Coordinates of C-alpha atoms and ligand atoms in Angstrom, one line a residue:
M49 CA 0.0 0.0 0.0
K50 CA 2.8 2.3 1.0
D51 CA 4.5 2.1 -2.5
R52 CA 1.2 2.5 -4.3
I53 CA 0.4 5.7 -2.4
L54 CA 3.9 7.2 -2.8
K55 CA 3.9 6.4 -6.5
E56 CA 0.4 7.9 -7.0
F57 CA 1.5 11.0 -5.0
K58 CA 4.5 11.5 -7.2
S59 CA 2.5 11.2 -10.4
R60 CA 0.1 13.9 -9.2
F61 CA 2.1 16.4 -7.2
V62 CA 5.7 17.8 -7.3
T63 CA 6.5 18.0 -3.6
E64 CA 8.1 15.3 -1.3
P65 CA 5.4 13.9 1.0
Q66 CA 5.5 12.5 4.6
L67 CA 3.6 9.3 5.1
Y68 CA 1.2 8.7 8.0
A69 CA -1.2 6.0 9.0
S70 CA -4.0 5.3 11.5
A71 CA -5.9 2.2 12.3
G72 CA -9.4 0.8 12.4
R73 CA -10.5 -0.7 15.7
I74 CA -12.1 -3.6 17.4
N75 CA -14.0 -3.4 20.7
L76 CA -13.8 -6.5 22.9
I77 CA -16.8 -5.4 24.9
G78 CA -18.6 -2.2 26.0
E79 CA -20.9 -1.3 23.2
H80 CA -23.0 1.9 23.2
T81 CA -21.5 2.8 26.6
D82 CA -19.2 5.5 25.4
Y83 CA -21.8 8.2 25.0
N84 CA -23.3 7.1 28.3
G85 CA -20.2 7.9 30.3
G86 CA -19.4 4.2 30.7
F87 CA -16.4 2.0 30.0
V88 CA -15.2 0.6 26.6
F89 CA -12.5 -1.9 25.9
P90 CA -11.2 -1.3 22.3
G91 CA -7.9 -1.7 20.5
A92 CA -6.4 -0.6 17.2
I93 CA -6.0 -3.3 14.5
D94 CA -3.7 -4.2 11.7
K95 CA -6.0 -2.6 9.1
V96 CA -5.2 1.0 8.3
I97 CA -5.8 4.2 6.4
M98 CA -2.4 5.5 5.1
A99 CA -1.9 8.9 3.6
A100 CA 1.0 10.7 1.9
I101 CA 0.7 14.5 2.6
A102 CA 2.8 17.6 1.8
P103 CA 2.0 21.3 2.3
N104 CA 1.5 23.0 -1.0
E105 CA 2.0 26.7 -0.1
T106 CA -1.6 27.6 -1.2
E107 CA -4.8 27.9 0.8
K108 CA -6.3 24.9 -1.0
V109 CA -6.4 21.2 -0.1
K110 CA -6.2 18.7 -2.9
V111 CA -6.8 15.1 -1.9
Y112 CA -7.0 12.0 -4.1
S113 CA -8.6 8.8 -2.8
I114 CA -7.1 5.8 -4.5
D115 CA -9.9 3.5 -3.4
M116 CA -12.7 5.9 -4.7
D117 CA -10.6 7.0 -7.6
E118 CA -11.7 10.5 -7.0
E119 CA -9.8 13.8 -6.4
V120 CA -11.4 16.6 -4.4
E121 CA -10.3 20.1 -3.9
F122 CA -11.5 22.4 -1.2
G123 CA -10.7 25.6 0.7
L124 CA -10.3 25.9 4.4
N125 CA -13.2 28.2 5.2
E126 CA -16.5 27.0 6.6
E127 CA -18.3 27.7 3.3
D128 CA -15.8 25.5 1.4
A129 CA -17.2 22.2 2.6
P130 CA -17.0 19.5 -0.1
T131 CA -20.0 17.4 -0.9
S132 CA -18.1 14.1 -1.3
S133 CA -18.7 12.2 1.9
W134 CA -15.1 10.9 2.4
A135 CA -13.7 14.4 1.8
R136 CA -16.0 15.8 4.5
Y137 CA -14.1 13.8 7.1
I138 CA -10.9 15.5 6.0
F139 CA -12.4 18.9 5.7
G140 CA -14.0 18.5 9.2
V141 CA -10.7 17.6 10.7
C142 CA -9.1 20.8 9.2
R143 CA -12.0 22.9 10.4
E144 CA -11.9 21.5 13.9
I145 CA -8.2 22.1 14.2
L146 CA -8.7 25.7 13.1
K147 CA -11.6 26.2 15.5
R148 CA -9.3 25.2 18.3
G149 CA -6.8 27.9 17.3
G150 CA -4.5 25.4 15.6
A151 CA -2.9 25.9 12.2
V152 CA -3.8 24.3 8.9
K153 CA -2.6 25.5 5.5
G154 CA -3.1 24.1 2.0
F155 CA -1.8 20.6 1.4
D156 CA -1.8 17.9 -1.2
A157 CA -2.6 14.3 -0.2
V158 CA -3.1 10.8 -1.5
F159 CA -4.6 8.1 0.6
A160 CA -5.8 4.5 0.6
G161 CA -6.9 1.9 3.1
N162 CA -7.5 -1.7 3.7
I163 CA -10.3 -1.4 6.4
P164 CA -13.5 -2.9 5.0
L165 CA -16.0 0.0 4.6
G166 CA -19.3 -0.1 6.5
A167 CA -18.2 -3.2 8.4
G168 CA -18.2 -1.5 11.8
L169 CA -14.4 -1.2 12.0
S170 CA -14.3 2.5 12.1
S171 CA -12.7 3.3 8.8
S172 CA -14.0 6.9 9.2
A173 CA -12.3 7.3 12.6
A174 CA -9.1 6.0 11.1
L175 CA -9.4 8.5 8.3
E176 CA -10.0 11.3 10.8
S177 CA -7.2 10.3 13.1
C178 CA -4.7 9.8 10.2
F179 CA -5.3 13.4 9.0
A180 CA -5.5 14.9 12.5
F181 CA -2.2 13.2 13.4
A182 CA -0.6 14.4 10.2
L183 CA -1.8 18.0 10.3
N184 CA -0.7 18.2 13.9
D185 CA 2.8 17.1 12.8
L186 CA 3.0 19.2 9.6
F187 CA 1.5 22.5 10.8
N188 CA 1.4 22.4 14.6
D189 CA 4.8 21.0 15.8
N190 CA 2.8 18.2 17.5
T191 CA 1.5 20.7 20.1
I192 CA -2.1 19.3 20.0
D193 CA -2.2 16.4 22.5
K194 CA -3.4 13.0 21.4
F195 CA -6.6 13.2 23.3
E196 CA -7.5 16.3 21.6
L197 CA -6.8 14.7 18.2
A198 CA -9.4 12.0 19.1
K199 CA -11.8 14.8 20.1
I200 CA -11.2 16.5 16.8
G201 CA -12.2 13.3 15.0
Q202 CA -15.3 13.0 17.1
A203 CA -16.3 16.6 16.6
T204 CA -15.9 16.1 12.9
E205 CA -18.5 13.3 13.0
H206 CA -20.9 15.5 15.0
N207 CA -20.5 18.7 13.1
Y208 CA -19.7 17.6 9.5
C209 CA -21.1 14.0 9.1
G210 CA -24.3 14.0 11.2
V211 CA -23.3 11.2 13.6
N212 CA -23.6 11.9 17.3
C213 CA -21.0 9.2 18.1
G214 CA -19.1 8.7 21.3
I215 CA -15.3 8.9 21.7
M216 CA -14.4 5.2 21.5
D217 CA -13.5 4.9 17.8
Q218 CA -11.3 7.9 17.5
F219 CA -9.7 7.3 20.9
A220 CA -8.7 3.7 19.9
S221 CA -7.6 4.8 16.5
V222 CA -5.3 7.5 17.9
M223 CA -4.1 5.8 21.2
G224 CA -4.0 2.1 20.1
Q225 CA -0.8 0.2 20.9
K226 CA 0.4 -3.1 19.6
G227 CA -0.7 -6.1 21.7
K228 CA -2.8 -4.0 24.1
L229 CA -6.4 -3.3 24.6
I230 CA -7.4 -0.1 26.3
R231 CA -10.0 0.2 29.0
L232 CA -11.3 3.7 28.8
D233 CA -13.6 5.3 31.3
C234 CA -15.6 7.6 29.1
R235 CA -16.6 9.8 31.9
T236 CA -13.2 10.7 33.4
M237 CA -11.3 9.8 30.2
E238 CA -8.9 7.8 32.4
F239 CA -7.5 4.8 30.6
E240 CA -5.4 1.7 31.2
Y241 CA -3.6 -0.5 28.7
F242 CA -4.2 -4.3 29.1
P243 CA -1.8 -6.7 27.4
F244 CA -3.8 -8.8 24.9
A245 CA -1.7 -11.4 23.1
P246 CA -3.3 -14.7 24.0
I247 CA -1.4 -17.8 22.9
D248 CA -4.2 -20.2 22.2
Y249 CA -6.9 -17.8 21.1
E250 CA -7.5 -15.5 18.2
L251 CA -9.9 -12.7 17.2
I252 CA -11.8 -13.2 14.0
L253 CA -14.3 -10.8 12.5
V254 CA -17.1 -12.1 10.4
D255 CA -18.6 -9.5 8.1
S256 CA -22.2 -10.0 7.3
K257 CA -21.8 -7.5 4.5
V258 CA -25.1 -5.9 5.5
K259 CA -24.3 -2.2 5.2
H260 CA -25.1 0.2 7.9
E261 CA -25.2 3.9 7.6
L262 CA -24.8 5.6 11.0
A263 CA -25.8 9.1 9.9
D264 CA -29.6 9.6 10.1
S265 CA -29.8 6.1 11.4
P266 CA -31.4 4.7 14.6
Y267 CA -27.9 5.3 16.2
N268 CA -28.8 8.8 17.1
K269 CA -32.2 7.6 18.3
R270 CA -30.6 5.1 20.7
R271 CA -28.5 7.9 22.1
A272 CA -31.6 10.1 22.6
S273 CA -33.4 7.3 24.5
C274 CA -30.5 7.0 26.9
E275 CA -30.3 10.7 27.4
R276 CA -34.1 10.9 28.2
V277 CA -33.8 8.2 30.8
A278 CA -30.7 9.8 32.4
K279 CA -32.6 13.1 32.6
R280 CA -35.6 11.4 34.1
L281 CA -33.3 9.9 36.8
G282 CA -31.7 13.4 37.4
L283 CA -28.3 12.1 36.2
E284 CA -26.0 13.6 33.6
T285 CA -25.5 10.2 32.0
L286 CA -26.5 6.5 32.7
R287 CA -23.1 5.9 34.2
D288 CA -24.5 6.1 37.8
A289 CA -27.8 4.5 37.0
T290 CA -28.6 1.1 38.5
I291 CA -31.3 -1.5 37.6
P292 CA -33.3 -0.7 40.8
M293 CA -33.3 3.0 40.0
L294 CA -34.4 2.2 36.5
K295 CA -37.2 -0.2 37.8
A296 CA -38.4 2.6 40.0
I297 CA -39.2 4.9 37.1
R298 CA -40.4 2.2 34.8
P299 CA -44.1 3.4 34.9
D300 CA -43.0 6.9 33.8
I301 CA -40.9 5.9 30.7
T302 CA -41.7 4.1 27.5
A303 CA -40.9 0.4 27.3
E304 CA -38.4 1.2 24.5
D305 CA -36.5 3.6 26.7
Y306 CA -36.6 1.2 29.6
F307 CA -34.9 -1.6 27.6
R308 CA -32.3 0.7 26.0
A309 CA -31.2 1.9 29.4
K310 CA -31.3 -1.6 30.9
F311 CA -28.8 -2.8 28.3
V312 CA -26.5 0.1 28.9
I313 CA -26.5 -0.4 32.7
E314 CA -25.8 -4.1 32.3
E315 CA -23.1 -3.6 29.6
K316 CA -21.2 -1.2 31.9
E317 CA -20.7 -4.0 34.4
R318 CA -19.8 -6.5 31.7
V319 CA -16.8 -4.4 30.7
L320 CA -15.4 -4.5 34.2
A321 CA -16.1 -8.3 34.5
V322 CA -14.2 -8.9 31.2
C323 CA -11.2 -6.8 32.3
D324 CA -11.0 -8.9 35.5
A325 CA -11.4 -12.1 33.5
L326 CA -8.7 -11.1 31.1
Y327 CA -6.4 -10.2 33.9
N328 CA -6.9 -13.7 35.3
G329 CA -6.5 -15.4 31.9
D330 CA -10.1 -16.6 32.1
Y331 CA -11.1 -16.5 28.4
E332 CA -14.2 -18.7 28.9
K333 CA -15.6 -16.0 31.1
V334 CA -14.6 -13.3 28.6
G335 CA -16.5 -15.3 26.0
E336 CA -19.6 -15.7 28.1
E337 CA -19.8 -12.0 28.6
M338 CA -19.5 -11.4 24.9
Y339 CA -22.5 -13.7 24.2
A340 CA -24.4 -11.8 26.9
T341 CA -23.6 -8.5 25.2
H342 CA -24.9 -9.9 21.9
S343 CA -28.2 -10.9 23.5
G344 CA -28.6 -7.5 25.0
L345 CA -27.7 -5.7 21.8
S346 CA -30.2 -7.9 19.9
E347 CA -33.1 -8.0 22.3
D348 CA -32.9 -4.9 24.4
Y349 CA -31.0 -2.4 22.4
E350 CA -32.3 -3.7 19.1
V351 CA -29.3 -2.9 16.9
S352 CA -28.8 -6.4 15.5
C353 CA -30.3 -7.9 12.4
E354 CA -31.1 -11.4 11.3
E355 CA -27.7 -12.1 9.7
L356 CA -25.8 -11.1 12.8
D357 CA -28.0 -13.2 15.1
F358 CA -27.4 -16.1 12.7
L359 CA -23.6 -15.6 12.8
T360 CA -23.6 -15.5 16.6
Q361 CA -25.8 -18.5 16.9
L362 CA -23.6 -20.5 14.5
A363 CA -20.5 -19.4 16.4
R364 CA -21.9 -20.8 19.5
E365 CA -22.7 -24.1 17.8
C366 CA -19.2 -24.3 16.5
G367 CA -17.7 -23.9 20.0
V368 CA -16.5 -20.3 19.5
T369 CA -15.5 -19.0 22.9
G370 CA -17.3 -15.6 22.5
S371 CA -19.2 -13.9 19.7
R372 CA -21.2 -10.8 19.4
I373 CA -22.1 -8.0 17.1
M374 CA -19.5 -5.2 17.2
G375 CA -19.7 -1.5 16.8
G376 CA -22.8 0.6 16.3
G377 CA -24.8 -2.2 14.8
F378 CA -27.5 -2.5 12.1
G379 CA -25.1 -4.7 10.1
G380 CA -21.4 -5.0 9.8
C381 CA -19.3 -7.6 11.7
T382 CA -19.4 -10.0 14.6
I383 CA -16.3 -10.2 16.7
N384 CA -15.3 -13.8 17.6
L385 CA -12.9 -14.9 20.3
I386 CA -11.9 -18.4 19.2
K387 CA -9.5 -21.1 20.2
T388 CA -6.9 -21.5 17.5
D389 CA -7.6 -25.2 17.1
K390 CA -11.3 -24.5 16.3
K391 CA -10.6 -21.7 13.8
D392 CA -10.5 -23.6 10.5
F393 CA -13.6 -25.6 11.3
F394 CA -15.5 -22.4 12.2
I395 CA -14.4 -20.5 9.1
E396 CA -15.3 -23.3 6.8
R397 CA -18.7 -23.8 8.3
V398 CA -19.6 -20.2 8.7
T399 CA -18.6 -19.4 5.1
Q400 CA -20.7 -22.3 3.7
E401 CA -23.8 -22.0 5.9
F402 CA -24.0 -18.2 5.6
K403 CA -23.7 -18.4 1.9
E404 CA -26.4 -21.1 1.7
K405 CA -28.8 -18.9 3.7
Y406 CA -28.1 -15.4 2.5
G407 CA -26.7 -15.9 -1.0
H408 CA -23.2 -14.4 -0.4
E409 CA -20.1 -15.3 1.5
P410 CA -19.4 -13.4 4.7
G411 CA -16.0 -11.5 4.9
I412 CA -13.6 -13.3 7.2
Y413 CA -11.0 -11.0 8.8
P414 CA -8.5 -12.3 11.3
V415 CA -7.2 -9.2 13.3
V416 CA -4.2 -8.5 15.4
I417 CA -4.1 -5.7 18.0
S418 CA -1.7 -3.1 16.6
D419 CA -0.5 0.5 16.8
G420 CA -2.8 3.4 16.2
A421 CA -1.9 6.8 14.6
R422 CA 1.7 7.1 13.6
K423 CA 4.2 8.7 11.2
I424 CA 5.7 6.2 8.9
I425 CA 8.3 8.3 7.0
Ligands
GLA226 C1 -20.1 3.5 16.8 C2 -19.7 4.9 17.5 C3 -19.0 4.7 18.8 C4 -19.8 3.8 19.7 C5 -20.2 2.5 19.0 C6 -21.1 1.6 19.8 O1 -18.9 2.8 16.5 O2 -18.9 5.6 16.6 O3 -18.8 6.0 19.4 O4 -20.9 4.4 20.3 O5 -20.8 2.8 17.7 O6 -20.4 1.1 20.9

């Protein structure tokens, strides 16, 4: 990928670029908890967005996406927003840096990626963090701290892409480290790295290839439900809510809001249980909690779909240690924690049975926990 990007850059622009990358992410457990002030447990993966970038001494940004085979040019003022959806992520990052008093000047860029799109692996967060990291290096002497880079990506989603997302994806993409998951407390933003390099287990994502679109989707509606319940409980977020507290207000809220909040309260506890289990090397327990998350996401939070329920059920039948829908939902991947000796059997069966039922093969992506945003050359 590196050579292709550099070659493409040289064919389009005259300057010598720097090369940057940032990663997609998995989340072992802790779904829809980030915007509720809860815990998440993500890590960056070995699938990236990579970009060659060089200042061009103008006030214009020219970016070519190899994967979309499209070049977009835009200015840096608010009214210069491009219409192309991928370019809006880059424009948003520029604007959010400028809004914070940082510097961004014109630049040329070429980028590509190997993160499957719409699969719930946060390719958009990787794109945002790659450019935020690069523009911090190129124009700001790296004076913007890494946390702020993650927040710049998140604000880009909110203000330029219509998704009221939490901080998890951008945080993992920026802060990820090889062989480590990160437990992040989304209320205090305190975090801790947990070594994750199991010998007998692997992580495999199975992509249903059902596409989800977070903007204008029920994602924002889920968030609104949680906020309504928190408000009704007199809390800032559901972080401090408990099941007894929720039960006490049950007559005053809709059944839908009740079950959304119930999932979030239970999920918050599951993250802590999984961290403990991982610490003790108890992968069976980790897996059990993953299945419990899937049930909650499917039945109470209602962000699953038939294909994802099928994949999780089949994983259980194949003896996969833990399996669940990952990310925002409404399609995309399941994350599977699997014993290495069961891997081939599972992949073969899931590929065959999914195809028989839905007419297309699922994507199978083994993932390794890797570094997040970084400069390559
Ligand atoms: C999407 C959002 C995240 C998070 C997850 C669900 O990936 O971008 O902030 O809310 O969904 O856990």
